[in-house]
Amino acid sequence: MDVRQMQRLDPLLAQFLDRFADCFARRDTRAHLPVYVRGQLSSLERKSVEPMALAAGVPVRTLQEFLTHLEWDADRMRQRVAEIVVQEHANPESIGIIDETGWVKKGERTPGVQRQYCGAVGKQENCIITVHLGYAAGGFHCLLDGDLYLPESWHQDRARCRAAGIPDDVVYRSKSDIALELYDRARRHGVHFEWLTFDEWYGGKPAFLRALDQRQQQFVAEVHKAVVGWIDPPPVTHRPFRRGKRGPLRKTPRLRADSPPAQTLEQLAQSHPRLRKQRWKTWRIKDGQKGPIVWQVKHVLIHVKDEDGLPAGPWHLLVARNPLTGEIKYFLSNAPPETPVSTLLRVAFSRWRVERCFEDHKGEVGLD
Protein backbone atom coordinates (compact mmCIF):
# COMPACT_ATOMS: atom_id res chain seq x y z
CA MET A 1 0.00 0.00 0.00
CA ASP A 2 1.57 3.29 -1.10
CA VAL A 3 1.34 6.74 0.50
CA ARG A 4 -1.45 7.96 -1.81
CA GLN A 5 -3.64 4.95 -1.01
CA MET A 6 -3.00 5.38 2.70
CA GLN A 7 -3.99 9.05 2.55
CA ARG A 8 -7.20 8.22 0.71
CA LEU A 9 -8.15 5.52 3.21
CA ASP A 10 -6.95 7.38 6.30
CA PRO A 11 -10.38 8.77 7.38
CA LEU A 12 -11.96 5.30 7.12
CA LEU A 13 -9.07 3.76 9.04
CA ALA A 14 -9.43 6.37 11.79
CA GLN A 15 -13.16 5.60 12.07
CA PHE A 16 -12.45 1.88 12.31
CA LEU A 17 -9.77 2.27 14.99
CA ASP A 18 -12.08 4.52 17.01
CA ARG A 19 -14.24 1.45 17.59
CA PHE A 20 -11.44 0.09 19.80
CA ALA A 21 -10.86 3.30 21.78
CA ASP A 22 -12.32 1.90 25.02
CA CYS A 23 -9.84 -1.00 24.91
CA PHE A 24 -7.21 1.44 26.25
CA ALA A 25 -7.51 2.99 29.69
CA ARG A 26 -5.54 6.14 28.80
CA ARG A 27 -5.96 8.57 25.92
CA ASP A 28 -2.21 8.93 25.36
CA THR A 29 -1.85 5.13 25.13
CA ARG A 30 -4.73 4.97 22.65
CA ALA A 31 -3.06 7.58 20.44
CA HIS A 32 -0.25 5.15 19.61
CA LEU A 33 -2.58 2.61 18.01
CA PRO A 34 -3.03 4.47 14.68
CA VAL A 35 0.75 4.94 14.43
CA TYR A 36 1.35 1.22 14.91
CA VAL A 37 -1.43 0.11 12.53
CA ARG A 38 -0.37 2.55 9.78
CA GLY A 39 3.16 1.21 10.11
CA GLN A 40 1.96 -2.37 9.67
CA LEU A 41 -0.10 -1.38 6.60
CA SER A 42 2.72 0.63 5.04
CA SER A 43 5.15 -0.41 2.32
CA LEU A 44 8.13 -0.40 4.68
CA GLU A 45 10.53 -3.25 3.95
CA ARG A 46 10.99 -3.99 7.66
CA LYS A 47 7.92 -3.62 9.84
CA SER A 48 9.57 -3.68 13.23
CA VAL A 49 9.24 -0.92 15.80
CA GLU A 50 12.25 1.19 14.84
CA PRO A 51 11.52 1.74 11.11
CA MET A 52 7.81 2.26 11.81
CA ALA A 53 8.52 4.86 14.50
CA LEU A 54 11.08 6.69 12.38
CA ALA A 55 8.74 6.77 9.37
CA ALA A 56 5.96 8.21 11.55
CA GLY A 57 8.27 10.75 13.21
CA VAL A 58 7.73 9.49 16.77
CA PRO A 59 10.37 8.39 19.32
CA VAL A 60 11.27 4.74 18.94
CA ARG A 61 11.11 4.16 22.70
CA THR A 62 7.55 5.49 22.81
CA LEU A 63 6.30 2.89 20.33
CA GLN A 64 8.31 0.16 22.05
CA GLU A 65 6.63 0.99 25.37
CA PHE A 66 3.22 0.93 23.68
CA LEU A 67 3.80 -2.66 22.55
CA THR A 68 5.53 -4.01 25.64
CA HIS A 69 4.48 -2.11 28.77
CA LEU A 70 1.31 -0.07 28.28
CA GLU A 71 -2.02 -1.70 29.09
CA TRP A 72 -4.35 -3.08 26.41
CA ASP A 73 -7.67 -4.79 27.26
CA ALA A 74 -7.19 -7.83 25.03
CA ASP A 75 -10.46 -9.48 26.08
CA ARG A 76 -12.44 -6.38 25.16
CA MET A 77 -10.63 -6.23 21.81
CA ARG A 78 -11.61 -9.83 21.11
CA GLN A 79 -15.20 -9.05 22.01
CA ARG A 80 -15.22 -5.93 19.82
CA VAL A 81 -13.99 -7.91 16.80
CA ALA A 82 -16.75 -10.46 17.42
CA GLU A 83 -19.34 -7.68 17.69
CA ILE A 84 -18.24 -6.22 14.35
CA VAL A 85 -18.52 -9.63 12.70
CA VAL A 86 -21.98 -10.24 14.18
CA GLN A 87 -23.27 -6.79 13.25
CA GLU A 88 -21.85 -6.58 9.73
CA HIS A 89 -21.17 -10.12 8.49
CA ALA A 90 -23.68 -12.48 10.12
CA ASN A 91 -24.72 -15.17 7.66
CA PRO A 92 -26.88 -18.31 7.99
CA GLU A 93 -24.19 -20.27 6.12
CA SER A 94 -21.21 -19.04 8.16
CA ILE A 95 -18.21 -21.34 8.56
CA GLY A 96 -15.79 -21.35 11.48
CA ILE A 97 -12.31 -22.60 10.58
CA ILE A 98 -9.83 -23.84 13.18
CA ASP A 99 -6.17 -23.87 12.23
CA GLU A 100 -2.75 -23.09 13.58
CA THR A 101 0.29 -21.35 12.18
CA GLY A 102 3.98 -21.30 13.03
CA TRP A 103 6.38 -18.38 13.30
CA VAL A 104 10.09 -19.16 12.92
CA LYS A 105 12.14 -17.64 15.75
CA LYS A 106 15.89 -17.98 16.19
CA GLY A 107 16.19 -16.83 19.79
CA GLU A 108 15.21 -18.52 23.06
CA ARG A 109 13.35 -15.71 24.86
CA THR A 110 10.25 -15.37 22.69
CA PRO A 111 7.29 -16.74 24.70
CA GLY A 112 6.55 -20.35 23.77
CA VAL A 113 9.46 -20.81 21.39
CA GLN A 114 10.94 -24.30 21.04
CA ARG A 115 11.94 -26.75 18.35
CA GLN A 116 8.69 -28.23 17.00
CA TYR A 117 6.91 -28.85 13.73
CA CYS A 118 6.32 -25.57 11.89
CA GLY A 119 3.74 -25.71 9.10
CA ALA A 120 5.04 -22.46 7.62
CA VAL A 121 8.27 -24.20 6.57
CA GLY A 122 7.02 -27.81 6.58
CA LYS A 123 9.58 -29.23 9.02
CA GLN A 124 10.86 -29.20 12.60
CA GLU A 125 12.09 -25.70 13.38
CA ASN A 126 12.66 -23.32 16.27
CA CYS A 127 9.31 -21.52 16.30
CA ILE A 128 6.21 -20.51 18.18
CA ILE A 129 2.73 -21.85 17.41
CA THR A 130 -0.52 -19.93 17.60
CA VAL A 131 -4.00 -21.49 17.31
CA HIS A 132 -6.68 -19.49 15.49
CA LEU A 133 -10.39 -19.40 14.79
CA GLY A 134 -11.33 -17.98 11.41
CA TYR A 135 -14.75 -16.89 10.16
CA ALA A 136 -15.98 -17.12 6.58
CA ALA A 137 -19.35 -16.02 5.19
CA GLY A 138 -20.08 -15.20 1.56
CA GLY A 139 -17.18 -13.17 0.19
CA PHE A 140 -15.94 -12.18 3.67
CA HIS A 141 -13.37 -13.91 5.83
CA CYS A 142 -11.27 -12.88 8.82
CA LEU A 143 -9.30 -14.18 11.79
CA LEU A 144 -11.75 -13.92 14.67
CA ASP A 145 -9.53 -14.94 17.57
CA GLY A 146 -6.24 -16.64 18.40
CA ASP A 147 -4.04 -17.70 21.27
CA LEU A 148 -0.49 -18.80 21.97
CA TYR A 149 0.33 -22.49 22.39
CA LEU A 150 2.56 -22.77 25.46
CA PRO A 151 4.59 -26.02 25.30
CA GLU A 152 4.89 -28.23 28.37
CA SER A 153 8.61 -27.43 28.64
CA TRP A 154 7.71 -23.78 29.17
CA HIS A 155 4.84 -24.59 31.52
CA GLN A 156 7.20 -26.55 33.77
CA ASP A 157 9.75 -23.69 33.89
CA ARG A 158 7.83 -20.86 35.56
CA ALA A 159 10.99 -18.78 36.09
CA ARG A 160 11.52 -18.74 32.31
CA CYS A 161 7.84 -17.83 31.85
CA ARG A 162 8.09 -14.89 34.24
CA ALA A 163 11.24 -13.66 32.53
CA ALA A 164 9.34 -13.66 29.24
CA GLY A 165 6.34 -11.86 30.77
CA ILE A 166 4.04 -14.89 30.86
CA PRO A 167 1.73 -14.75 33.90
CA ASP A 168 1.48 -17.75 36.23
CA ASP A 169 -2.13 -18.39 35.23
CA VAL A 170 -1.09 -19.01 31.61
CA VAL A 171 -0.41 -22.76 31.55
CA TYR A 172 0.00 -25.62 29.12
CA ARG A 173 -3.15 -26.48 27.16
CA SER A 174 -3.36 -28.85 24.24
CA LYS A 175 -4.02 -27.22 20.88
CA SER A 176 -7.46 -28.83 20.70
CA ASP A 177 -8.31 -27.42 24.16
CA ILE A 178 -7.24 -23.97 22.96
CA ALA A 179 -9.43 -24.40 19.88
CA LEU A 180 -12.44 -25.25 22.06
CA GLU A 181 -11.77 -22.19 24.23
CA LEU A 182 -11.67 -19.97 21.12
CA TYR A 183 -14.92 -21.50 19.89
CA ASP A 184 -16.71 -21.16 23.25
CA ARG A 185 -15.53 -17.56 23.63
CA ALA A 186 -16.83 -16.64 20.17
CA ARG A 187 -20.20 -18.22 20.96
CA ARG A 188 -20.41 -16.25 24.22
CA HIS A 189 -19.76 -13.11 22.17
CA GLY A 190 -22.75 -13.91 19.98
CA VAL A 191 -21.03 -15.39 16.91
CA HIS A 192 -23.02 -18.14 15.20
CA PHE A 193 -21.30 -20.84 13.17
CA GLU A 194 -23.52 -22.91 10.93
CA TRP A 195 -20.48 -25.10 10.33
CA LEU A 196 -17.03 -25.73 11.74
CA THR A 197 -14.14 -27.29 9.83
CA PHE A 198 -10.51 -28.14 10.54
CA ASP A 199 -7.64 -30.28 9.33
CA GLU A 200 -6.62 -33.87 10.06
CA TRP A 201 -4.67 -33.00 13.22
CA TYR A 202 -7.78 -31.67 15.01
CA GLY A 203 -10.02 -34.22 13.29
CA GLY A 204 -7.79 -36.94 14.74
CA LYS A 205 -8.77 -36.00 18.31
CA PRO A 206 -11.92 -38.03 19.18
CA ALA A 207 -12.49 -36.07 22.39
CA PHE A 208 -12.48 -32.83 20.40
CA LEU A 209 -15.07 -34.18 17.95
CA ARG A 210 -17.24 -35.43 20.82
CA ALA A 211 -17.04 -32.04 22.54
CA LEU A 212 -18.29 -30.27 19.40
CA ASP A 213 -21.03 -32.86 18.91
CA GLN A 214 -22.14 -32.39 22.53
CA ARG A 215 -22.34 -28.65 21.82
CA GLN A 216 -24.63 -29.49 18.87
CA GLN A 217 -22.16 -27.85 16.51
CA GLN A 218 -22.17 -29.18 12.96
CA PHE A 219 -18.73 -29.87 11.58
CA VAL A 220 -16.93 -31.37 8.61
CA ALA A 221 -13.59 -32.72 9.84
CA GLU A 222 -10.72 -34.05 7.79
CA VAL A 223 -9.59 -37.23 9.54
CA HIS A 224 -6.82 -39.80 9.25
CA LYS A 225 -7.38 -42.97 7.26
CA ALA A 226 -6.78 -45.01 10.44
CA VAL A 227 -10.02 -43.83 12.13
CA VAL A 228 -12.18 -46.91 12.73
CA GLY A 229 -15.89 -47.61 12.47
CA TRP A 230 -18.61 -49.63 10.81
CA ILE A 231 -20.78 -48.95 7.78
CA ASP A 232 -23.19 -51.63 9.01
CA PRO A 233 -23.59 -50.93 12.75
CA PRO A 234 -22.83 -53.98 14.91
CA PRO A 235 -25.43 -55.26 17.40
CA VAL A 236 -25.18 -53.88 20.93
CA THR A 237 -26.46 -55.78 23.94
CA HIS A 238 -27.62 -54.42 27.30
CA ARG A 239 -27.82 -57.81 29.01
CA PRO A 240 -26.23 -57.81 32.49
CA PHE A 241 -22.95 -59.69 32.72
CA ARG A 242 -20.14 -60.34 35.17
CA ARG A 243 -16.43 -60.76 34.64
CA GLY A 244 -15.35 -64.23 35.75
CA LYS A 245 -17.51 -66.31 38.11
CA ARG A 246 -17.81 -63.73 40.88
CA GLY A 247 -18.53 -60.08 41.28
CA PRO A 248 -21.57 -57.87 40.71
CA LEU A 249 -23.61 -57.93 37.54
CA ARG A 250 -22.68 -55.16 35.10
CA LYS A 251 -25.26 -53.41 32.95
CA THR A 252 -22.85 -51.52 30.72
CA PRO A 253 -23.86 -51.72 27.05
CA ARG A 254 -21.36 -53.64 24.95
CA LEU A 255 -20.94 -55.21 21.55
CA ARG A 256 -22.33 -58.69 21.17
CA ALA A 257 -19.76 -61.45 21.00
CA ASP A 258 -20.56 -62.12 17.35
CA SER A 259 -20.10 -58.46 16.32
CA PRO A 260 -17.68 -57.78 13.45
CA PRO A 261 -14.58 -55.76 14.36
CA ALA A 262 -14.39 -52.10 13.42
CA GLN A 263 -12.35 -51.33 10.31
CA THR A 264 -10.26 -48.34 9.34
CA LEU A 265 -11.65 -45.85 6.86
CA GLU A 266 -9.04 -46.99 4.36
CA GLN A 267 -10.11 -50.62 4.76
CA LEU A 268 -13.77 -49.72 4.39
CA ALA A 269 -13.07 -47.68 1.24
CA GLN A 270 -11.19 -50.60 -0.32
CA SER A 271 -13.32 -53.54 0.77
CA HIS A 272 -16.87 -52.65 1.79
CA PRO A 273 -19.26 -53.17 -1.15
CA ARG A 274 -21.13 -49.90 -0.55
CA LEU A 275 -17.89 -47.99 -1.13
CA ARG A 276 -15.85 -50.35 -3.29
CA LYS A 277 -18.63 -50.73 -5.89
CA GLN A 278 -19.70 -47.08 -5.73
CA ARG A 279 -18.58 -45.07 -8.73
CA TRP A 280 -16.53 -41.96 -8.16
CA LYS A 281 -18.56 -38.79 -8.67
CA THR A 282 -16.68 -35.74 -9.95
CA TRP A 283 -17.27 -32.46 -8.14
CA ARG A 284 -16.00 -29.01 -9.07
CA ILE A 285 -14.93 -27.58 -5.75
CA LYS A 286 -13.96 -24.05 -6.77
CA ASP A 287 -12.09 -22.06 -9.39
CA GLY A 288 -8.42 -21.62 -8.56
CA GLN A 289 -5.80 -19.36 -10.11
CA LYS A 290 -4.80 -22.15 -12.51
CA GLY A 291 -8.32 -23.30 -13.35
CA PRO A 292 -11.09 -25.35 -11.71
CA ILE A 293 -10.23 -27.49 -8.68
CA VAL A 294 -11.88 -30.90 -9.11
CA TRP A 295 -12.15 -33.88 -6.73
CA GLN A 296 -13.78 -37.27 -7.15
CA VAL A 297 -15.94 -38.33 -4.21
CA LYS A 298 -17.66 -41.34 -2.68
CA HIS A 299 -20.15 -40.92 0.16
CA VAL A 300 -21.71 -43.21 2.75
CA LEU A 301 -23.10 -43.01 6.29
CA ILE A 302 -20.83 -44.57 8.90
CA HIS A 303 -20.91 -45.41 12.61
CA VAL A 304 -17.61 -44.41 14.20
CA LYS A 305 -16.19 -46.24 17.20
CA ASP A 306 -16.65 -44.13 20.34
CA GLU A 307 -14.61 -43.99 23.55
CA ASP A 308 -16.48 -47.05 24.91
CA GLY A 309 -15.89 -49.10 21.78
CA LEU A 310 -19.52 -48.72 20.68
CA PRO A 311 -20.90 -47.43 17.35
CA ALA A 312 -21.77 -43.72 17.35
CA GLY A 313 -23.57 -41.86 14.62
CA PRO A 314 -24.53 -42.22 11.89
CA TRP A 315 -22.06 -39.69 10.53
CA HIS A 316 -21.21 -38.83 6.96
CA LEU A 317 -18.03 -40.26 5.45
CA LEU A 318 -16.62 -38.58 2.36
CA VAL A 319 -13.77 -40.28 0.53
CA ALA A 320 -12.26 -37.69 -1.81
CA ARG A 321 -9.66 -38.44 -4.50
CA ASN A 322 -7.62 -35.89 -6.44
CA PRO A 323 -7.74 -37.16 -10.06
CA LEU A 324 -4.44 -35.43 -10.92
CA THR A 325 -2.29 -36.61 -8.00
CA GLY A 326 -4.19 -39.61 -6.64
CA GLU A 327 -4.20 -38.06 -3.16
CA ILE A 328 -6.99 -39.42 -0.93
CA LYS A 329 -8.68 -37.39 1.81
CA TYR A 330 -11.23 -38.61 4.35
CA PHE A 331 -13.86 -36.37 5.94
CA LEU A 332 -16.36 -37.05 8.74
CA SER A 333 -19.42 -34.93 9.49
CA ASN A 334 -22.07 -35.06 12.20
CA ALA A 335 -24.57 -33.19 10.00
CA PRO A 336 -28.10 -34.66 9.61
CA PRO A 337 -28.21 -37.66 7.25
CA GLU A 338 -30.17 -35.74 4.61
CA THR A 339 -27.47 -33.04 4.24
CA PRO A 340 -26.41 -32.77 0.55
CA VAL A 341 -22.92 -33.91 -0.36
CA SER A 342 -22.41 -30.60 -2.18
CA THR A 343 -22.86 -28.73 1.12
CA LEU A 344 -20.43 -31.01 2.95
CA LEU A 345 -17.81 -30.53 0.24
CA ARG A 346 -18.24 -26.76 0.26
CA VAL A 347 -17.44 -26.74 3.97
CA ALA A 348 -14.68 -29.38 3.79
CA PHE A 349 -12.72 -27.44 1.17
CA SER A 350 -13.11 -23.98 2.70
CA ARG A 351 -9.93 -24.07 4.79
CA TRP A 352 -8.09 -22.13 2.10
CA ARG A 353 -9.81 -19.04 3.49
CA VAL A 354 -8.04 -19.16 6.84
CA GLU A 355 -4.79 -19.94 5.01
CA ARG A 356 -5.37 -16.78 2.97
CA CYS A 357 -5.86 -14.90 6.24
CA PHE A 358 -2.50 -16.19 7.46
CA GLU A 359 -0.88 -15.17 4.18
CA ASP A 360 -2.24 -11.61 4.43
CA HIS A 361 -1.54 -11.54 8.16
CA LYS A 362 2.16 -12.33 7.68
CA GLY A 363 2.69 -10.57 4.36
CA GLU A 364 0.46 -7.56 3.72
CA VAL A 365 0.12 -6.64 7.40
CA GLY A 366 3.71 -7.52 8.25
CA LEU A 367 3.09 -9.59 11.36
CA ASP A 368 5.62 -12.29 10.44
XYZ file of C-alpha atoms in Angstrom:
368
model
C 0.000 0.000 0.000
C 1.570 3.295 -1.103
C 1.337 6.738 0.501
C -1.447 7.958 -1.813
C -3.638 4.949 -1.009
C -2.998 5.379 2.701
C -3.985 9.048 2.549
C -7.199 8.218 0.713
C -8.152 5.517 3.210
C -6.954 7.378 6.302
C -10.383 8.771 7.376
C -11.957 5.303 7.117
C -9.070 3.758 9.039
C -9.432 6.369 11.786
C -13.163 5.603 12.074
C -12.454 1.884 12.308
C -9.774 2.267 14.990
C -12.083 4.519 17.013
C -14.245 1.451 17.591
C -11.443 0.094 19.798
C -10.862 3.299 21.780
C -12.319 1.903 25.022
C -9.841 -1.000 24.912
C -7.207 1.439 26.250
C -7.505 2.991 29.693
C -5.538 6.142 28.797
C -5.962 8.569 25.917
C -2.209 8.931 25.360
C -1.854 5.132 25.126
C -4.731 4.968 22.645
C -3.062 7.578 20.438
C -0.246 5.155 19.607
C -2.585 2.606 18.005
C -3.031 4.471 14.675
C 0.749 4.937 14.430
C 1.348 1.225 14.907
C -1.431 0.114 12.526
C -0.367 2.548 9.784
C 3.161 1.208 10.112
C 1.956 -2.369 9.667
C -0.098 -1.381 6.604
C 2.721 0.632 5.045
C 5.151 -0.413 2.317
C 8.130 -0.403 4.680
C 10.535 -3.245 3.952
C 10.991 -3.988 7.656
C 7.923 -3.619 9.835
C 9.573 -3.685 13.234
C 9.238 -0.925 15.795
C 12.246 1.187 14.841
C 11.515 1.739 11.109
C 7.810 2.261 11.814
C 8.516 4.861 14.499
C 11.083 6.691 12.379
C 8.738 6.767 9.374
C 5.958 8.215 11.554
C 8.269 10.754 13.214
C 7.725 9.491 16.766
C 10.365 8.390 19.321
C 11.266 4.742 18.940
C 11.110 4.156 22.700
C 7.545 5.491 22.815
C 6.304 2.890 20.326
C 8.315 0.156 22.054
C 6.628 0.986 25.369
C 3.217 0.935 23.676
C 3.797 -2.658 22.549
C 5.533 -4.007 25.642
C 4.477 -2.113 28.775
C 1.308 -0.066 28.285
C -2.024 -1.696 29.092
C -4.353 -3.078 26.414
C -7.668 -4.785 27.257
C -7.186 -7.832 25.031
C -10.459 -9.480 26.085
C -12.438 -6.377 25.164
C -10.626 -6.226 21.815
C -11.611 -9.834 21.110
C -15.202 -9.054 22.011
C -15.219 -5.932 19.822
C -13.986 -7.908 16.798
C -16.749 -10.462 17.421
C -19.340 -7.683 17.695
C -18.238 -6.216 14.350
C -18.519 -9.634 12.696
C -21.976 -10.244 14.179
C -23.270 -6.787 13.252
C -21.852 -6.583 9.730
C -21.172 -10.118 8.492
C -23.685 -12.479 10.124
C -24.722 -15.169 7.663
C -26.884 -18.314 7.992
C -24.186 -20.272 6.116
C -21.209 -19.043 8.157
C -18.214 -21.340 8.564
C -15.793 -21.348 11.483
C -12.307 -22.603 10.580
C -9.831 -23.835 13.183
C -6.166 -23.873 12.226
C -2.745 -23.093 13.578
C 0.292 -21.349 12.181
C 3.976 -21.298 13.027
C 6.379 -18.375 13.301
C 10.085 -19.160 12.920
C 12.138 -17.637 15.749
C 15.893 -17.975 16.190
C 16.188 -16.835 19.795
C 15.205 -18.522 23.062
C 13.345 -15.707 24.856
C 10.246 -15.366 22.689
C 7.287 -16.745 24.704
C 6.549 -20.353 23.768
C 9.461 -20.815 21.392
C 10.941 -24.297 21.038
C 11.938 -26.751 18.348
C 8.687 -28.232 16.996
C 6.910 -28.851 13.727
C 6.315 -25.571 11.893
C 3.738 -25.713 9.103
C 5.035 -22.461 7.617
C 8.275 -24.204 6.573
C 7.022 -27.805 6.580
C 9.580 -29.229 9.021
C 10.864 -29.198 12.604
C 12.092 -25.701 13.376
C 12.662 -23.324 16.271
C 9.311 -21.523 16.296
C 6.210 -20.510 18.176
C 2.728 -21.848 17.410
C -0.524 -19.927 17.605
C -3.996 -21.494 17.308
C -6.676 -19.493 15.493
C -10.388 -19.405 14.792
C -11.332 -17.983 11.411
C -14.746 -16.891 10.162
C -15.984 -17.124 6.580
C -19.348 -16.023 5.192
C -20.084 -15.203 1.565
C -17.185 -13.172 0.188
C -15.945 -12.178 3.665
C -13.369 -13.908 5.834
C -11.272 -12.880 8.823
C -9.304 -14.177 11.794
C -11.754 -13.918 14.665
C -9.532 -14.938 17.568
C -6.244 -16.642 18.403
C -4.042 -17.699 21.274
C -0.486 -18.804 21.970
C 0.325 -22.485 22.386
C 2.557 -22.768 25.457
C 4.587 -26.018 25.298
C 4.890 -28.228 28.373
C 8.609 -27.432 28.636
C 7.713 -23.776 29.169
C 4.836 -24.592 31.516
C 7.200 -26.549 33.772
C 9.752 -23.694 33.892
C 7.834 -20.864 35.564
C 10.987 -18.784 36.087
C 11.516 -18.744 32.313
C 7.842 -17.834 31.848
C 8.088 -14.890 34.243
C 11.241 -13.664 32.530
C 9.336 -13.659 29.239
C 6.344 -11.857 30.768
C 4.038 -14.892 30.855
C 1.725 -14.748 33.901
C 1.481 -17.746 36.231
C -2.133 -18.386 35.226
C -1.086 -19.010 31.609
C -0.412 -22.756 31.555
C -0.004 -25.622 29.119
C -3.151 -26.481 27.161
C -3.362 -28.854 24.238
C -4.023 -27.220 20.881
C -7.459 -28.832 20.704
C -8.306 -27.424 24.160
C -7.237 -23.975 22.960
C -9.430 -24.404 19.881
C -12.440 -25.255 22.062
C -11.769 -22.185 24.229
C -11.672 -19.973 21.122
C -14.925 -21.501 19.886
C -16.707 -21.158 23.253
C -15.535 -17.560 23.627
C -16.829 -16.642 20.168
C -20.205 -18.224 20.958
C -20.412 -16.248 24.223
C -19.760 -13.109 22.172
C -22.748 -13.909 19.977
C -21.030 -15.387 16.912
C -23.024 -18.139 15.204
C -21.301 -20.841 13.166
C -23.516 -22.913 10.928
C -20.478 -25.103 10.333
C -17.025 -25.732 11.738
C -14.136 -27.292 9.825
C -10.508 -28.140 10.536
C -7.640 -30.285 9.329
C -6.616 -33.865 10.061
C -4.671 -32.998 13.224
C -7.780 -31.674 15.007
C -10.024 -34.222 13.288
C -7.789 -36.935 14.740
C -8.766 -35.996 18.314
C -11.921 -38.027 19.180
C -12.490 -36.067 22.394
C -12.476 -32.831 20.395
C -15.070 -34.179 17.949
C -17.236 -35.429 20.820
C -17.036 -32.035 22.539
C -18.288 -30.269 19.400
C -21.030 -32.862 18.910
C -22.137 -32.390 22.529
C -22.341 -28.649 21.825
C -24.627 -29.490 18.872
C -22.156 -27.850 16.510
C -22.174 -29.177 12.957
C -18.732 -29.870 11.578
C -16.932 -31.370 8.614
C -13.589 -32.722 9.837
C -10.715 -34.046 7.789
C -9.595 -37.229 9.538
C -6.823 -39.797 9.252
C -7.381 -42.968 7.261
C -6.776 -45.008 10.443
C -10.018 -43.834 12.128
C -12.179 -46.905 12.731
C -15.894 -47.612 12.468
C -18.606 -49.630 10.806
C -20.784 -48.948 7.781
C -23.188 -51.630 9.011
C -23.594 -50.927 12.745
C -22.829 -53.980 14.914
C -25.430 -55.262 17.398
C -25.177 -53.878 20.930
C -26.464 -55.780 23.942
C -27.623 -54.420 27.297
C -27.824 -57.808 29.010
C -26.232 -57.812 32.489
C -22.952 -59.688 32.715
C -20.136 -60.344 35.170
C -16.429 -60.762 34.641
C -15.354 -64.230 35.752
C -17.506 -66.307 38.113
C -17.812 -63.734 40.880
C -18.531 -60.077 41.281
C -21.571 -57.868 40.707
C -23.606 -57.935 37.536
C -22.681 -55.156 35.100
C -25.262 -53.411 32.945
C -22.846 -51.523 30.721
C -23.861 -51.717 27.049
C -21.360 -53.637 24.945
C -20.938 -55.211 21.546
C -22.332 -58.687 21.168
C -19.757 -61.455 20.999
C -20.563 -62.120 17.346
C -20.098 -58.458 16.320
C -17.677 -57.779 13.454
C -14.584 -55.757 14.364
C -14.394 -52.105 13.422
C -12.347 -51.331 10.308
C -10.259 -48.342 9.340
C -11.649 -45.848 6.859
C -9.037 -46.986 4.365
C -10.111 -50.625 4.764
C -13.773 -49.721 4.389
C -13.066 -47.684 1.242
C -11.189 -50.600 -0.317
C -13.324 -53.543 0.770
C -16.871 -52.650 1.795
C -19.260 -53.172 -1.145
C -21.131 -49.900 -0.547
C -17.895 -47.986 -1.131
C -15.850 -50.346 -3.293
C -18.632 -50.728 -5.887
C -19.704 -47.084 -5.729
C -18.583 -45.070 -8.731
C -16.530 -41.959 -8.155
C -18.557 -38.790 -8.672
C -16.682 -35.740 -9.948
C -17.270 -32.457 -8.142
C -16.000 -29.007 -9.073
C -14.934 -27.583 -5.750
C -13.965 -24.047 -6.769
C -12.093 -22.063 -9.387
C -8.421 -21.617 -8.565
C -5.798 -19.359 -10.106
C -4.801 -22.150 -12.509
C -8.324 -23.300 -13.351
C -11.088 -25.345 -11.706
C -10.226 -27.492 -8.682
C -11.879 -30.900 -9.107
C -12.148 -33.878 -6.727
C -13.778 -37.274 -7.153
C -15.943 -38.327 -4.207
C -17.659 -41.337 -2.676
C -20.149 -40.918 0.156
C -21.707 -43.206 2.750
C -23.096 -43.015 6.289
C -20.827 -44.571 8.904
C -20.915 -45.412 12.609
C -17.608 -44.414 14.195
C -16.189 -46.238 17.201
C -16.649 -44.125 20.343
C -14.609 -43.988 23.549
C -16.482 -47.050 24.913
C -15.887 -49.101 21.777
C -19.519 -48.715 20.679
C -20.900 -47.435 17.353
C -21.767 -43.721 17.352
C -23.573 -41.859 14.616
C -24.530 -42.219 11.890
C -22.058 -39.687 10.527
C -21.213 -38.830 6.956
C -18.029 -40.255 5.455
C -16.618 -38.583 2.361
C -13.772 -40.284 0.528
C -12.262 -37.687 -1.808
C -9.661 -38.443 -4.497
C -7.624 -35.893 -6.441
C -7.740 -37.156 -10.056
C -4.437 -35.434 -10.918
C -2.292 -36.605 -8.005
C -4.190 -39.605 -6.639
C -4.204 -38.063 -3.156
C -6.988 -39.420 -0.928
C -8.679 -37.393 1.813
C -11.233 -38.613 4.345
C -13.863 -36.372 5.941
C -16.363 -37.053 8.744
C -19.423 -34.925 9.490
C -22.068 -35.059 12.204
C -24.570 -33.193 10.004
C -28.097 -34.658 9.612
C -28.210 -37.662 7.252
C -30.174 -35.737 4.610
C -27.474 -33.044 4.236
C -26.415 -32.772 0.550
C -22.923 -33.912 -0.364
C -22.410 -30.600 -2.184
C -22.864 -28.735 1.117
C -20.428 -31.008 2.951
C -17.808 -30.528 0.238
C -18.238 -26.757 0.256
C -17.443 -26.742 3.970
C -14.683 -29.376 3.790
C -12.717 -27.444 1.172
C -13.112 -23.983 2.703
C -9.930 -24.072 4.793
C -8.093 -22.131 2.098
C -9.808 -19.042 3.489
C -8.039 -19.161 6.842
C -4.786 -19.940 5.011
C -5.366 -16.776 2.973
C -5.862 -14.902 6.235
C -2.496 -16.192 7.464
C -0.882 -15.170 4.182
C -2.241 -11.610 4.426
C -1.538 -11.544 8.163
C 2.160 -12.327 7.681
C 2.686 -10.573 4.360
C 0.459 -7.558 3.724
C 0.117 -6.635 7.396
C 3.714 -7.524 8.248
C 3.089 -9.593 11.358
C 5.624 -12.290 10.441
